Amino acid sequence: MAKRALLSVSDKTGIVEFAKNLIDLGFEIVSTGGTKKALEEAGLSVIGVSEITGFPECLDGRVKTLHPKIHAGILAMRSNEEHMAQLLELNVDTIDVVAINLYPFKQTILKEGVTLETAIENIDIGGPTMIRAAAKNYQDVAVIVDPADYEKVVSEYKAEGCVSKETKFDLAYKVFEHTSSYDTLIAKYLREQIGKELFPKDLTLTFEKVQEMRYGENPHQAAVFYKETGACEGTLPAAKQLHGKELSYNNINDTNGALDLLKEFDEPTVVACKHANPCGVGTGKDIYEAYMHAYEGDPVSIFGGIIAANREIDAKTAEELNKIFIEIVIAPSFTKEAIDILTQKKNIRLLQLDNISKKPLKNDFDMKKVMGGLLIQQRDVELYDDENWTVVTKAQPTEKQIEDLKFAWKIVKHTKSNAITLAKDKMSIGVGPGQTNRVMALDVAIKYAGEKAEGAVMASDAFFPFPDCVEAAAKAGIKAIIQPGGSIRDSESIEACDKYGIAMVFVGMRHFKH
């Protein structure tokens, strides 16, 4: 039997050159539709699938290759004498190379305004069937779904007269990765269209590799960064790096923490993070003032951290940023002068992220891998319900204190629990993250705030079951507290607040972050 290759690709990158090489190696080329036309326009001899099957393409091209003369030629095991005898009896030729990439379903659904009907028409049926068949029979068939593999297949044929079993096995593995991702995208799209349950019985997810990293959290851990399929607008994978070496595992994790918090604010805001915890947050009439407020809040902790801003970085702000060591600055844009100033530092990374303030969706998965399983929850996109805002003490917060309480509540929401945030004049002055209890967290926050704690407000991510936090806050001069409330012992903390003249607000919503 003559060697045959079946070529049918949506992405025609390199297909003409690949076909020419195969013809030079003695292959007959079988093809369909647009691929056949492209090869013939390049002057190549091509056998149409219909010539083999004796059956025309039909149903607007929905049925072309779904035929025994195609699939028997792919699936017949060459080492099985009965298989080969049946091919002779049925007048079926073997197919030795299958090069197919699928209808562009992903590209289709990412287009603005695409209809369900259009999306459905871009679900490939014959393509996945053929490449899965070829992958199943990998011992005898080289199957290619990635144009980058054309050269390897040709070079092995030229050198050895065949493709090695190891290479064919690797190509077969790629097929099932490819079809798995393809089907996952389809399932996700259809689930979203019909509003099916958020958490299906069997969940499949697909991500695309962005970069391999030198290491993970520690040098002995291998790591890689994947992105969700799609535009990822307003998220870190969509950022454009303007300067500096590639991001590390910890850089990405920390920057993501800064972005999460930044999205809580609409006014000009700067967030500084270290180890994914906020250590300085400030707002202002412009980004320079916001940065100065964030810096004034906690200059020691910002050293070596991540700076995220929701307005353009100008030269004045860049001059201030250059005064301390910062790993990353991420913003929607930078003036040319700011870039000239900041790029004087070789090790700083500058990231530009369009639509940086885009709010996350509630039904966007928040995932955490555990040994043997995966924890999934809805993203925490709420802050509190205005109807549940309740002042529970004799002392009433002033309008200014209410502004600061709301500001502090946004920060504590994105601080690792147990968490305490101190704020004054809409800037953080002390953050106590990740302690084993709230008294220890408050001690940390007060230590950084120092004398600025006098007259400040405090936010806690969980209720106070005992009055000890109130007593410590009073001693530091804190005048108002915001917390979820809901403890059976709320009366004790309320009584302590009344004793010290502190205003306390319950919001009825908890924001644990672990």
XYZ file of C-alpha atoms in Angstrom:
514
model
C 0.000 0.000 0.000
C 1.194 3.535 -0.752
C 1.899 5.814 2.170
C -0.889 8.311 2.727
C -1.284 11.460 4.793
C -4.629 13.015 5.635
C -4.347 16.788 6.077
C -7.305 18.911 7.208
C -6.476 22.018 9.192
C -8.144 25.235 10.298
C -4.774 26.792 11.150
C -2.904 26.478 7.861
C 0.444 27.621 9.238
C 3.169 25.577 7.525
C 0.740 23.129 5.910
C 1.855 23.704 2.305
C 5.530 23.159 3.139
C 4.627 20.093 5.213
C 2.635 18.609 2.331
C 5.485 19.283 -0.126
C 7.919 17.446 2.138
C 5.568 14.492 2.489
C 5.100 14.277 -1.289
C 8.895 14.288 -1.711
C 8.959 11.360 0.737
C 6.544 9.396 -1.455
C 3.255 10.193 0.294
C -0.124 10.656 -1.314
C -1.998 13.588 0.187
C -5.671 13.269 1.099
C -7.555 16.409 2.094
C -10.862 18.245 2.374
C -12.409 21.672 1.905
C -10.238 24.705 2.507
C -7.070 22.706 3.097
C -7.456 20.889 -0.222
C -7.992 24.218 -1.975
C -4.896 25.765 -0.366
C -2.708 22.814 -1.352
C -3.993 22.745 -4.922
C -3.453 26.497 -5.271
C 0.153 25.809 -4.287
C 0.362 23.379 -7.216
C 0.232 20.156 -5.212
C -1.593 16.997 -6.189
C -4.344 16.194 -3.671
C -6.866 13.356 -3.407
C -10.239 14.524 -2.174
C -11.848 12.578 0.657
C -14.933 12.060 -1.510
C -12.786 10.249 -4.099
C -11.879 7.721 -1.415
C -15.260 7.349 0.251
C -17.347 7.506 -2.910
C -19.692 9.737 -0.947
C -19.991 13.521 -1.326
C -19.547 16.036 1.452
C -23.014 16.902 2.711
C -25.074 18.829 5.243
C -23.108 22.039 4.627
C -19.859 20.203 5.282
C -20.986 18.696 8.589
C -20.308 15.225 7.171
C -17.047 14.756 5.269
C -14.704 12.284 6.912
C -17.102 10.216 9.022
C -16.764 7.142 6.842
C -15.388 3.567 7.269
C -12.901 4.010 4.417
C -11.284 6.854 6.367
C -11.480 5.442 9.870
C -10.588 1.878 8.911
C -7.491 3.249 7.183
C -6.521 5.052 10.377
C -7.453 2.387 12.950
C -6.189 -0.785 11.256
C -3.332 -2.315 13.238
C -0.554 -3.136 10.779
C 0.692 -6.017 12.930
C -2.755 -7.663 12.933
C -3.007 -9.962 9.899
C -6.810 -10.090 10.092
C -7.015 -6.279 10.068
C -4.804 -6.056 7.024
C -6.689 -8.818 5.213
C -9.956 -6.999 5.841
C -8.517 -3.780 4.385
C -7.593 -5.656 1.195
C -11.027 -7.245 1.023
C -12.767 -3.886 1.541
C -10.372 -2.020 -0.773
C -9.275 0.366 2.001
C -5.831 2.004 2.027
C -3.991 2.726 5.266
C -3.449 6.297 6.415
C -0.031 6.762 8.001
C -0.008 10.449 8.914
C -2.947 12.498 10.176
C -2.465 16.252 10.540
C -5.557 18.021 11.824
C -6.326 21.034 13.974
C -9.876 21.703 14.947
C -12.514 24.287 14.105
C -11.624 27.511 15.962
C -14.216 27.197 18.719
C -12.209 29.233 21.240
C -11.552 32.071 18.807
C -15.231 32.055 17.839
C -16.679 32.373 21.347
C -14.224 35.132 22.220
C -15.598 37.357 19.477
C -17.898 40.100 20.707
C -21.559 39.423 19.985
C -21.120 35.832 18.830
C -24.426 33.939 18.691
C -25.099 30.491 20.100
C -25.808 29.253 16.556
C -22.406 30.420 15.324
C -20.668 28.859 18.305
C -22.422 25.538 17.707
C -21.378 25.497 14.048
C -17.760 25.822 15.185
C -17.891 22.634 17.239
C -15.741 20.162 15.315
C -17.010 16.575 15.036
C -15.022 14.823 12.332
C -11.695 16.336 13.406
C -11.698 15.075 17.012
C -12.931 11.677 15.806
C -10.033 11.286 13.385
C -7.270 12.488 15.687
C -8.536 10.356 18.557
C -8.606 7.351 16.233
C -5.074 8.094 15.056
C -3.858 8.580 18.627
C -5.420 5.269 19.663
C -3.450 3.586 16.870
C -0.270 5.562 17.593
C 1.967 2.534 16.940
C 1.148 2.843 13.252
C -0.004 6.432 12.732
C 1.751 9.752 13.364
C -0.917 12.262 14.393
C -0.181 15.979 14.505
C -2.349 18.706 16.042
C 0.355 21.346 16.463
C 2.070 22.852 13.373
C 5.264 23.095 15.442
C 5.564 19.293 15.166
C 5.585 19.147 11.351
C 9.350 19.546 11.145
C 10.034 16.755 13.652
C 7.877 14.272 11.740
C 9.491 15.171 8.398
C 13.026 15.030 9.803
C 12.477 11.540 11.259
C 11.009 10.276 7.987
C 13.993 11.674 6.115
C 16.519 10.231 8.550
C 14.957 6.836 9.365
C 12.191 6.287 6.851
C 9.607 6.327 9.656
C 8.571 8.175 12.787
C 9.841 6.592 16.005
C 7.384 4.920 18.349
C 8.461 7.319 21.110
C 7.653 10.356 18.981
C 4.314 8.901 17.896
C 3.392 8.203 21.511
C 4.253 11.786 22.453
C 2.137 13.089 19.564
C -0.758 10.849 20.662
C -0.552 12.251 24.178
C -0.817 15.755 22.735
C -4.022 14.765 20.947
C -5.842 13.854 24.128
C -4.599 16.986 25.894
C -5.907 18.952 22.904
C -9.326 17.302 22.679
C -9.753 17.412 26.448
C -9.180 21.164 26.479
C -11.402 21.605 23.406
C -14.313 19.702 24.968
C -13.865 21.509 28.273
C -14.255 24.872 26.539
C -17.412 23.683 24.839
C -18.891 22.352 28.083
C -18.038 25.571 29.920
C -19.557 27.731 27.195
C -22.783 25.712 27.044
C -23.063 25.632 30.834
C -22.843 29.414 30.895
C -25.436 29.762 28.116
C -28.108 27.742 29.882
C -27.285 28.873 33.395
C -26.556 25.355 34.570
C -25.452 24.790 38.154
C -22.274 26.609 39.168
C -20.739 23.465 40.605
C -21.467 20.517 38.265
C -21.171 16.887 39.336
C -18.032 16.413 37.239
C -15.890 19.507 36.801
C -13.325 19.892 34.045
C -11.080 22.947 33.787
C -8.605 24.063 31.156
C -5.768 26.579 31.356
C -3.071 27.737 28.951
C 0.603 27.922 29.847
C 1.934 31.481 30.116
C 5.460 30.812 31.297
C 7.718 28.340 33.019
C 9.452 29.701 36.078
C 12.899 29.275 37.499
C 11.302 27.914 40.673
C 8.228 28.145 42.893
C 7.888 29.522 46.409
C 11.318 28.031 47.141
C 14.269 27.188 44.866
C 13.735 23.417 45.118
C 10.130 23.619 43.808
C 9.358 23.533 40.070
C 6.641 25.979 38.983
C 4.703 27.272 35.989
C 2.098 29.983 35.403
C -1.137 29.156 33.573
C -3.906 31.487 32.459
C -7.606 30.956 32.004
C -8.726 30.642 28.408
C -9.965 33.973 27.123
C -8.956 37.604 27.316
C -8.565 37.654 31.139
C -9.325 41.385 31.005
C -8.177 43.320 34.049
C -6.241 40.380 35.499
C -2.541 39.702 35.801
C -2.229 37.381 32.744
C -3.407 40.300 30.595
C -0.658 42.626 31.855
C 2.083 43.815 29.513
C 5.558 43.863 31.015
C 7.402 47.054 30.103
C 10.636 46.530 32.008
C 12.555 44.123 34.209
C 13.234 40.412 34.448
C 10.424 37.866 34.296
C 8.025 37.547 37.194
C 8.626 34.865 39.786
C 6.034 32.614 41.442
C 5.990 34.839 44.526
C 5.853 38.012 42.418
C 2.697 36.784 40.693
C 1.043 35.674 43.915
C 1.845 38.955 45.682
C 0.794 41.113 42.734
C -2.494 39.249 42.474
C -3.153 40.065 46.139
C -2.503 43.740 45.460
C -4.855 43.726 42.449
C -7.623 42.034 44.433
C -7.603 44.854 46.964
C -7.105 47.628 44.399
C -10.342 46.633 42.655
C -12.310 47.621 45.773
C -11.578 51.306 45.065
C -12.830 53.715 42.415
C -11.018 56.871 43.540
C -7.251 57.289 42.902
C -5.686 54.570 45.055
C -2.320 52.971 45.672
C -1.971 49.555 47.296
C 1.318 48.200 48.577
C 1.555 44.486 49.317
C 4.115 42.071 50.681
C 3.511 38.327 50.768
C 0.019 38.973 49.318
C -0.932 41.037 52.371
C -1.605 44.781 52.222
C 0.979 46.805 54.104
C 0.132 50.298 52.885
C -3.003 51.654 51.233
C -3.833 55.255 50.432
C -6.319 57.294 48.432
C -6.081 60.896 47.260
C -7.117 63.492 44.728
C -4.498 62.058 42.343
C -2.139 59.093 42.242
C 0.782 61.044 43.723
C -1.209 61.959 46.810
C -2.547 58.406 47.046
C 0.978 57.021 46.942
C 2.227 59.448 49.579
C -0.663 58.421 51.838
C 0.134 54.739 51.323
C 3.833 55.340 51.943
C 3.218 57.442 55.039
C 1.010 54.687 56.378
C 3.718 52.040 56.555
C 7.012 52.913 54.809
C 9.000 50.073 56.394
C 6.666 47.329 55.189
C 6.407 48.737 51.649
C 10.185 48.262 51.241
C 10.612 45.315 48.849
C 6.891 45.071 48.120
C 4.460 45.407 45.236
C 2.882 48.725 44.267
C -0.471 48.658 42.447
C -2.124 51.873 41.262
C -5.434 52.471 39.493
C -4.301 55.650 37.733
C -1.401 56.502 35.433
C 2.020 56.739 37.085
C 3.463 60.185 36.407
C 6.999 61.516 36.785
C 6.341 63.012 40.222
C 5.136 59.682 41.581
C 7.952 57.815 39.844
C 10.514 60.016 41.595
C 9.051 58.975 44.949
C 8.917 55.312 43.945
C 12.602 55.450 43.071
C 13.516 56.395 46.636
C 12.849 52.930 48.053
C 13.323 49.338 46.939
C 10.195 48.010 45.175
C 9.864 44.724 43.279
C 6.943 45.593 40.975
C 4.839 48.571 39.935
C 1.596 47.730 38.148
C -0.690 50.430 36.780
C -3.010 51.117 33.828
C -0.326 53.278 32.207
C 2.936 55.160 32.738
C 3.988 58.484 31.282
C 7.147 58.402 29.183
C 8.914 60.442 31.849
C 7.866 57.959 34.532
C 9.219 55.049 32.496
C 12.516 56.876 31.955
C 12.822 57.425 35.704
C 11.783 53.969 36.867
C 13.825 52.024 34.317
C 16.973 53.479 35.835
C 16.567 50.595 38.278
C 17.467 47.343 36.547
C 15.620 45.023 38.916
C 12.248 46.754 39.125
C 9.430 45.227 37.047
C 6.934 47.537 35.376
C 3.578 46.097 34.375
C 0.883 47.860 32.384
C -2.633 46.485 32.854
C -5.547 47.932 30.926
C -8.894 48.061 32.717
C -7.113 47.434 36.005
C -10.196 48.400 38.033
C -12.518 45.871 36.387
C -14.503 44.151 39.137
C -14.338 40.356 39.428
C -17.466 38.288 38.901
C -19.104 36.500 41.812
C -19.309 33.220 39.894
C -15.641 33.318 39.018
C -14.071 30.325 40.765
C -11.821 30.859 43.763
C -9.848 27.611 43.953
C -7.435 26.024 46.377
C -5.746 22.696 45.746
C -5.610 20.321 48.698
C -4.076 16.858 48.795
C -6.423 14.551 46.937
C -8.958 17.222 46.031
C -9.876 20.755 45.093
C -11.729 23.352 47.154
C -13.858 25.687 45.045
C -15.970 28.612 46.125
C -17.529 31.713 44.651
C -15.273 34.725 44.684
C -15.853 37.115 47.589
C -17.036 40.180 45.667
C -19.327 41.695 48.303
C -18.321 44.156 51.001
C -21.408 44.467 53.183
C -25.126 45.063 52.840
C -26.055 48.666 53.675
C -29.209 47.419 55.365
C -27.098 45.487 57.860
C -24.899 48.463 58.832
C -25.754 48.853 62.509
C -24.210 51.038 65.181
C -24.481 48.959 68.348
C -22.902 51.324 70.872
C -23.904 54.488 72.669
C -21.156 56.406 70.886
C -21.981 57.198 67.250
C -19.223 57.338 64.616
C -18.681 60.720 63.000
C -19.013 61.119 59.210
C -15.237 61.138 58.911
C -14.959 58.007 61.026
C -17.573 56.277 58.867
C -15.479 57.033 55.786
C -12.407 55.607 57.485
C -14.324 52.562 58.748
C -15.468 51.726 55.208
C -11.915 52.255 53.957
C -10.471 49.973 56.649
C -13.141 47.344 55.958
C -11.999 47.060 52.326
C -8.432 46.473 53.449
C -9.169 43.936 56.179
C -11.241 41.945 53.688
C -8.057 41.264 51.705
C -5.739 40.660 54.657
C -4.920 37.143 55.809
C -6.955 36.100 58.832
C -6.902 36.716 61.719
C -6.672 40.293 60.524
C -6.802 43.793 61.958
C -6.530 47.059 60.020
C -6.048 50.520 61.501
C -6.870 53.544 59.356
C -7.014 57.303 59.598
C -7.735 59.960 56.967
C -8.416 57.199 54.400
C -4.976 55.678 54.649
C -3.796 52.565 56.406
C -1.579 53.190 59.393
C -1.192 49.626 60.629
C -2.062 46.148 59.403
C -1.920 42.990 61.490
C -2.281 39.922 59.244
C -2.339 36.179 59.741
C -2.015 35.976 63.514
C -3.404 33.137 65.628
C -5.794 35.511 67.388
C -7.058 39.060 66.993
C -5.259 40.430 70.060
C -1.910 39.467 68.527
C -3.002 40.944 65.172
C -4.005 44.167 66.910
C -0.677 44.316 68.732
C 1.131 44.116 65.374
C -1.056 46.818 63.839
C -0.681 49.132 66.822
C 3.084 48.652 66.833
C 3.333 49.891 63.221
C 0.835 52.691 63.773
C 2.636 54.063 66.807
C 1.334 57.475 67.823
C -0.874 57.620 64.719
C -3.215 55.100 66.360
C -4.632 57.919 68.454
C -7.996 58.810 66.935
C -7.833 56.026 64.331
C -10.481 53.459 63.455
C -10.114 49.680 63.440
C -11.520 46.894 61.261
C -11.571 43.203 62.152
C -12.374 40.410 59.690
C -14.266 38.452 62.347
C -16.294 39.110 65.468
C -14.871 39.841 68.909
C -15.991 37.081 71.274
C -14.249 38.794 74.205
C -13.643 42.408 75.273
C -9.826 42.120 75.276
C -9.441 43.591 71.755
C -11.619 46.559 72.720
C -9.505 47.201 75.811
C -6.274 47.096 73.752
C -7.815 49.397 71.145
C -8.909 51.886 73.798
C -5.434 51.946 75.298
C -3.987 52.813 71.843
C -6.498 55.657 71.377
C -8.705 54.023 68.737
C -12.115 55.693 68.519
C -14.255 53.452 66.267
C -14.429 49.773 65.343
C -16.056 47.885 62.480
C -16.609 44.139 62.647
C -19.070 41.476 61.416
C -20.831 40.920 64.737
C -22.815 37.765 65.300
C -21.081 36.277 68.334
C -23.192 34.993 71.204
C -20.926 37.135 73.384
C -21.322 40.394 71.440
C -22.719 42.043 74.527
C -19.307 41.867 76.230
C -17.487 43.763 73.471
C -20.352 46.271 73.189
C -20.214 46.859 76.928
C -16.449 47.410 76.723
C -16.894 49.916 73.884
C -19.482 51.827 75.914
C -17.090 51.857 78.842
C -14.330 53.493 76.784
C -16.533 55.695 74.571
C -15.703 53.780 71.382
C -18.218 53.567 68.531
C -18.760 50.067 67.146
C -20.453 49.088 63.883
C -21.708 45.628 62.956
C -22.047 44.851 59.238
C -23.307 41.271 59.397
C -20.761 39.933 56.875
C -17.517 38.084 57.580
C -14.418 38.155 55.352
C -12.064 35.407 56.430
C -9.070 35.080 54.064
C -6.708 32.186 54.619
